[in-house]
CSV table of C-alpha atoms in Angstrom, one decimal:
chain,number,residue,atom,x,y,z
A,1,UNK,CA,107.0,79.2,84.3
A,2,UNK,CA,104.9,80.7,87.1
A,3,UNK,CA,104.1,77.3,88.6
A,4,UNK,CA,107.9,76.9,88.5
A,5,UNK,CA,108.7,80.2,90.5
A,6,UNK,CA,105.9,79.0,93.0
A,7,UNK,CA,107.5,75.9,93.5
A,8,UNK,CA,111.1,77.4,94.1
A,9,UNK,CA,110.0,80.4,96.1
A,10,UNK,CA,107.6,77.4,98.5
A,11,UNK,CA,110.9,75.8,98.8
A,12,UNK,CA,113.2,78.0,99.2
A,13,UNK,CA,111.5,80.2,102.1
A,14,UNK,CA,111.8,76.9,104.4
A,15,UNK,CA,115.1,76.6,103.6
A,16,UNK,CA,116.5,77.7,107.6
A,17,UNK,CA,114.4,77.5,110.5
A,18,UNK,CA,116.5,79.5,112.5
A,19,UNK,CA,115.5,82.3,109.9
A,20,UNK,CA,111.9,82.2,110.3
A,21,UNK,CA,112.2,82.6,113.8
A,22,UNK,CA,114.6,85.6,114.0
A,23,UNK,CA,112.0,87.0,111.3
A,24,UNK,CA,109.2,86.0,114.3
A,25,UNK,CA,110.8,87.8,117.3
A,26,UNK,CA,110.9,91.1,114.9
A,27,UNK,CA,107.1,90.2,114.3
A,28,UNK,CA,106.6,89.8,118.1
A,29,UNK,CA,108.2,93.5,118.8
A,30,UNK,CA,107.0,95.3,116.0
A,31,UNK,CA,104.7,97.1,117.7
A,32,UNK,CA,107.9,99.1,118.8
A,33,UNK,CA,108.0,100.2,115.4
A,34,UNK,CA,111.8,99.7,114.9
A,35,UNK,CA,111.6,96.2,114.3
A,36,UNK,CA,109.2,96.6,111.4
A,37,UNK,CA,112.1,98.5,109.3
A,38,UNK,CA,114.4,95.5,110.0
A,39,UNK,CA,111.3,92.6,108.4
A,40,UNK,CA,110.9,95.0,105.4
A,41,UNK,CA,115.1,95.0,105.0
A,42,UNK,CA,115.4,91.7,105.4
A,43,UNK,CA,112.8,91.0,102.8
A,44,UNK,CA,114.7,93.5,100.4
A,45,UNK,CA,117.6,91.4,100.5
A,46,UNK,CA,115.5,88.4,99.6
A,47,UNK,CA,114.3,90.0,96.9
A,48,UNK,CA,117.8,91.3,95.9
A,49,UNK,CA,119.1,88.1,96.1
A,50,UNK,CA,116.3,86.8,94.1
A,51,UNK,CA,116.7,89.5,91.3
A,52,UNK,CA,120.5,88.0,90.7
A,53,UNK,CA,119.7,84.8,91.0
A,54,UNK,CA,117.5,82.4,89.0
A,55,UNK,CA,114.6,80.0,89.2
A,56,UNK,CA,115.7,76.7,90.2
A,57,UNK,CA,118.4,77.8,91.2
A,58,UNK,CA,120.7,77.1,94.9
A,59,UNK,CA,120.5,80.9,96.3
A,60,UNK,CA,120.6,80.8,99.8
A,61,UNK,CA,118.9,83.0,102.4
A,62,UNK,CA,120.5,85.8,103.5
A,63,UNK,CA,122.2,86.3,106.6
A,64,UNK,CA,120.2,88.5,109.4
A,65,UNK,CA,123.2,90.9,110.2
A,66,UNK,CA,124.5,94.6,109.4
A,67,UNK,CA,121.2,95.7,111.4
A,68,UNK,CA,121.6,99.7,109.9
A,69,UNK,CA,121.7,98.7,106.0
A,70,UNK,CA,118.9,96.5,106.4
A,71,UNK,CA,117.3,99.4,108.8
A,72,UNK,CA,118.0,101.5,106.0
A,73,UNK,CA,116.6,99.6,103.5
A,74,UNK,CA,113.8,99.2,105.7
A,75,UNK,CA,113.3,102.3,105.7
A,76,UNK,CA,113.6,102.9,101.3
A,77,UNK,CA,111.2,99.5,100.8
A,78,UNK,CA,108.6,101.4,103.3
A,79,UNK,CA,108.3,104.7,101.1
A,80,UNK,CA,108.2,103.0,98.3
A,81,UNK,CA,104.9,101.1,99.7
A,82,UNK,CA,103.5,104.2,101.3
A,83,UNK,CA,104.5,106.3,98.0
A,84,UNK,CA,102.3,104.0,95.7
A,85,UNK,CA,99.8,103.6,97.8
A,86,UNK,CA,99.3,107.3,98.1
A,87,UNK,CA,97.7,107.9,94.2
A,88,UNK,CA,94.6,105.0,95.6
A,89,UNK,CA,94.2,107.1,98.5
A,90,UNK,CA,93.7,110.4,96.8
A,91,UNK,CA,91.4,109.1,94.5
A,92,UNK,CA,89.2,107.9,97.7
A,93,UNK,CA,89.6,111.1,99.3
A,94,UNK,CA,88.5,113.1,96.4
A,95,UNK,CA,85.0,110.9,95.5
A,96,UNK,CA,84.1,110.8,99.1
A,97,UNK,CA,84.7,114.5,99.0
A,98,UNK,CA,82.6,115.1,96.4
A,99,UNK,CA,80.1,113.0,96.9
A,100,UNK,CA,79.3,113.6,100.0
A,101,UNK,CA,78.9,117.4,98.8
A,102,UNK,CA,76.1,115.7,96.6
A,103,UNK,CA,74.1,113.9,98.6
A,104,UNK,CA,71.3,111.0,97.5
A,105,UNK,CA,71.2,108.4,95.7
A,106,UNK,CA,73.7,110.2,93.7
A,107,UNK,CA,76.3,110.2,96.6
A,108,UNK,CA,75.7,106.5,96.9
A,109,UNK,CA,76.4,105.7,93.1
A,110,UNK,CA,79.5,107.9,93.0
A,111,UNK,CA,81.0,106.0,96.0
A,112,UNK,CA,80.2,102.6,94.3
A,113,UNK,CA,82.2,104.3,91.1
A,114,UNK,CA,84.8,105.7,93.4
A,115,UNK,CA,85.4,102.4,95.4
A,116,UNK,CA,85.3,100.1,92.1
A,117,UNK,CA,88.3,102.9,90.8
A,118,UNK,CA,90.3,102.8,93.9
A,119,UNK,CA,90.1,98.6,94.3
A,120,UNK,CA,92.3,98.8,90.6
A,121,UNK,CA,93.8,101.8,91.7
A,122,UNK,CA,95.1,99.6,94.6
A,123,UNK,CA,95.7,96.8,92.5
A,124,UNK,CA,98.1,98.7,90.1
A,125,UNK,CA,99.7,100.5,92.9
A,126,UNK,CA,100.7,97.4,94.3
A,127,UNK,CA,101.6,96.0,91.0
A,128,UNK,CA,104.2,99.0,90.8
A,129,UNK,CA,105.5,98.8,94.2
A,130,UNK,CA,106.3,95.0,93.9
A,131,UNK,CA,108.1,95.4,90.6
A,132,UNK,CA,109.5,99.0,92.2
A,133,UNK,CA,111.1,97.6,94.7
A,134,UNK,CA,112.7,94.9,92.5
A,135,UNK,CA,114.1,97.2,90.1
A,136,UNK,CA,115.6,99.2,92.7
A,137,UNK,CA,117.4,95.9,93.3
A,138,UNK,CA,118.5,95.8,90.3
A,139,UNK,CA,120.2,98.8,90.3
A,140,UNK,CA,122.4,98.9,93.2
A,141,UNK,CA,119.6,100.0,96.0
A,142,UNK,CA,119.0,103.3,93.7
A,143,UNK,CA,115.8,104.5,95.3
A,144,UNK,CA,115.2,106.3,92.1
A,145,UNK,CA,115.1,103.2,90.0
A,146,UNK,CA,112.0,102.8,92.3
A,147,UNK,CA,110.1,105.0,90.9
A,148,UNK,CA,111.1,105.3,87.5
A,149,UNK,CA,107.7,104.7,86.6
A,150,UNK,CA,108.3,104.5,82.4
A,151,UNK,CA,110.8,102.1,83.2
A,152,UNK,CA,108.5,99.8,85.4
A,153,UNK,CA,105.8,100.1,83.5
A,154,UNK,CA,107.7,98.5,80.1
A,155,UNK,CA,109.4,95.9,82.9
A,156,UNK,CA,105.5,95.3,83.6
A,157,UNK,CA,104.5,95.4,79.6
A,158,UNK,CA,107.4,92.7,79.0
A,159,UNK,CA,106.6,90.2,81.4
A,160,UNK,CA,103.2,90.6,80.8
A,161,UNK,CA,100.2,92.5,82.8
A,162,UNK,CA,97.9,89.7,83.1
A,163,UNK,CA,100.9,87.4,84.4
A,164,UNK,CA,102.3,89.7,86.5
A,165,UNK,CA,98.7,90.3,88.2
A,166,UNK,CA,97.7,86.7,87.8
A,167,UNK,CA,101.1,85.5,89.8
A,168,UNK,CA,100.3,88.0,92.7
A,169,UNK,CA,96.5,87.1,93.0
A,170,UNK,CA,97.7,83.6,93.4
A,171,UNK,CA,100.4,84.3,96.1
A,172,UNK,CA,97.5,86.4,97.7
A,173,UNK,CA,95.8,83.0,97.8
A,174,UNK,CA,98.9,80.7,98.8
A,175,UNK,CA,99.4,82.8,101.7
A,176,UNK,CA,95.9,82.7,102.6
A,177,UNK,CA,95.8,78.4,101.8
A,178,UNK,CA,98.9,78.3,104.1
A,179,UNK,CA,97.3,80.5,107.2
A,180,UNK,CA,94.1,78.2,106.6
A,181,UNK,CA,95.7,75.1,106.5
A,182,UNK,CA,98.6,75.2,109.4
A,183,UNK,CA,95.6,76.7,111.3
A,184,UNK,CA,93.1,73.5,110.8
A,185,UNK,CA,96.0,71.0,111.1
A,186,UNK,CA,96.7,72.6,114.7
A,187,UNK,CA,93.4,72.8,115.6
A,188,UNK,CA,92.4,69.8,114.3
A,189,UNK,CA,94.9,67.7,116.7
A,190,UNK,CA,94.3,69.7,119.7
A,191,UNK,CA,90.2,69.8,119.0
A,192,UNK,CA,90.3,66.2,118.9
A,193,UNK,CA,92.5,65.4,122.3
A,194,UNK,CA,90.0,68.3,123.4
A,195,UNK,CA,86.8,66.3,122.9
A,196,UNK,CA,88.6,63.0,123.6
A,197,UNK,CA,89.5,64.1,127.1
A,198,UNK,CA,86.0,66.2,127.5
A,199,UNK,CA,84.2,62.6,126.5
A,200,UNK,CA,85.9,61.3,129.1
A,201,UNK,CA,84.9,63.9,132.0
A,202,UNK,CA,87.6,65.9,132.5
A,203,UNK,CA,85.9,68.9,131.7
A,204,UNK,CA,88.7,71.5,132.9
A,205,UNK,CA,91.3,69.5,131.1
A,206,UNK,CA,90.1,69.8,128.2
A,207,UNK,CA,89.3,73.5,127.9
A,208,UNK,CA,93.0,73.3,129.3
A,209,UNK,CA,94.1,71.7,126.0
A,210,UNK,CA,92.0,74.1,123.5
A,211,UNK,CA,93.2,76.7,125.3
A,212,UNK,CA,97.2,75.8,124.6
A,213,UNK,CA,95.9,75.0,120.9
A,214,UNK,CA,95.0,78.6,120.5
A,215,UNK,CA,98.1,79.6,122.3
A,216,UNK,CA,100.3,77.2,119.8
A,217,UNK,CA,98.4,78.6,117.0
A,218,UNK,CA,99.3,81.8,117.4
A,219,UNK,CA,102.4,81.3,118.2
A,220,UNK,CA,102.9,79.2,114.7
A,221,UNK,CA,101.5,81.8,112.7
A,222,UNK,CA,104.0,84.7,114.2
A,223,UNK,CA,107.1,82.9,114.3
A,224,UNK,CA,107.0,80.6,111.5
A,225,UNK,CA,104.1,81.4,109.3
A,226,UNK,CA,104.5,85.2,108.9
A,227,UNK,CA,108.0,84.8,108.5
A,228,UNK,CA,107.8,82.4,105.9
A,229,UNK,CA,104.9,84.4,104.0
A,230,UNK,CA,107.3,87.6,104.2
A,231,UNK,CA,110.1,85.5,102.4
A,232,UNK,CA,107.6,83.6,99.8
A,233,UNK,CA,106.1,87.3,98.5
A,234,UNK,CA,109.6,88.6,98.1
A,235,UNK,CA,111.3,85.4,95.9
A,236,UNK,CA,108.4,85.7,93.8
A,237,UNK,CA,108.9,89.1,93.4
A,238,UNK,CA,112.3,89.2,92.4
A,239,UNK,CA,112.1,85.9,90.3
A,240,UNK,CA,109.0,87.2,88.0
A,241,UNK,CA,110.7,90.5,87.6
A,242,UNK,CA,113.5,88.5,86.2
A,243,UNK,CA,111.5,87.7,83.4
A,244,UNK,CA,111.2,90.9,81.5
């Protein structure tokens, strides 16, 4: 079952081209802030759409239009993220508090305790916030639902905690593989007219050519490869919920 939501969530974020590469010029100008509300609303509706939908199934992408609800929702998908994220940050804060009131090598082993604590701290935060976000989806945008934290943790129980953390591990690694792979394919073509063109003395043109290989690459991996990460996260999302 999870190898089928990976197949249908790989497929279905390359569904429109024309997507990924609105999705990329809101990557390109998020350092203006603004534009960062619009990704995480767009990848809402992705997961909204995925939440009603079905594995397998012919949901389409949704449209990138009525800029304030997906601002909005921006905005409610954010503070679910940062709310979650908050409990691993505490429990940081408070064993590098007191451990650096201790001092020695006890300060060093209750930093190694504290760490450990906040990497599945982090782990189960993000765990909720996935499945959060999902089941405010389910409910009609009700930002609530989010953190109805009884409710998300039976959601969690039902589909199962080791699936549900084994599914997002791998996606962790898929989106990786991908970023890894389109990376090497690029710079594989334009290494090889590189030293092809080097072994032939033209020294300047080939520096010329790896230069525009680490130009395409980056410009691969902001329109196209982030976008279509952004959109493979979210279908998963919404389809594993959907199996409570």
């Amino acid at each position: 079952m999870i190898l089928d939501i990976y197949k249908d969530s790989l497929e279905y974020s390359a569904k429109d081209l024309k997507v990924l590469l609105i999705l990329g010029v809101s990557y390109f100008l998020s350092f203006l802030l603004l534009p960062i509300f619009l990704l995480y609303g767009y990848s809402y509706r992705v997961t909204k759409i995925s939440v009603e939908g079905m594995i397998n199934g012919n949901d389409p992408l949704p449209e990138f239009d009525n800029l304030i609800d997906m601002f909005v929702d921006g905005i409610k998908v954010i503070l679910v993220y940062l709310v979650y994220l908050l409990i691993p940050f505490i429990i940081f804060l408070i064993f590098a508090l007191i451990s650096s009131s201790i001092g020695g090598y006890a300060e060093s082993a209750l930093m190694a305790v504290g760490s450990i604590i906040t990497v599945v701290a982090i782990l189960f935060a993000y765990l909720m916030s996935m499945f959060g976000v999902a089941n405010m989806a389910n409910y009609d945008d009700s930002l609530s639902k989010a953190f109805d934290y009884k409710e998300i943790i039976e959601i969690i129980k039902s589909v199962g905690v080791a699936r549900s953390l084994g599914t997002y591990l791998g996606l962790v690694i898929i989106c990786c593989g991908i970023y890894v792979i389109v990376f090497l394919l690029i710079w594989f073509l334009f290494g090889f007219f590189g030293i092809f063109t080097g072994s032939l003395g033209f020294g300047m043109a080939a520096g010329g050519i790896l230069i525009a290989g680490f130009m395409i690459s980056y410009f691969v991996m902001l329109f196209i490869v982030g976008p279509y990460n952004m959109i493979l996260q979210s279908r998963v999302c919404g389809l594993l919920y959907n199996l409570q």
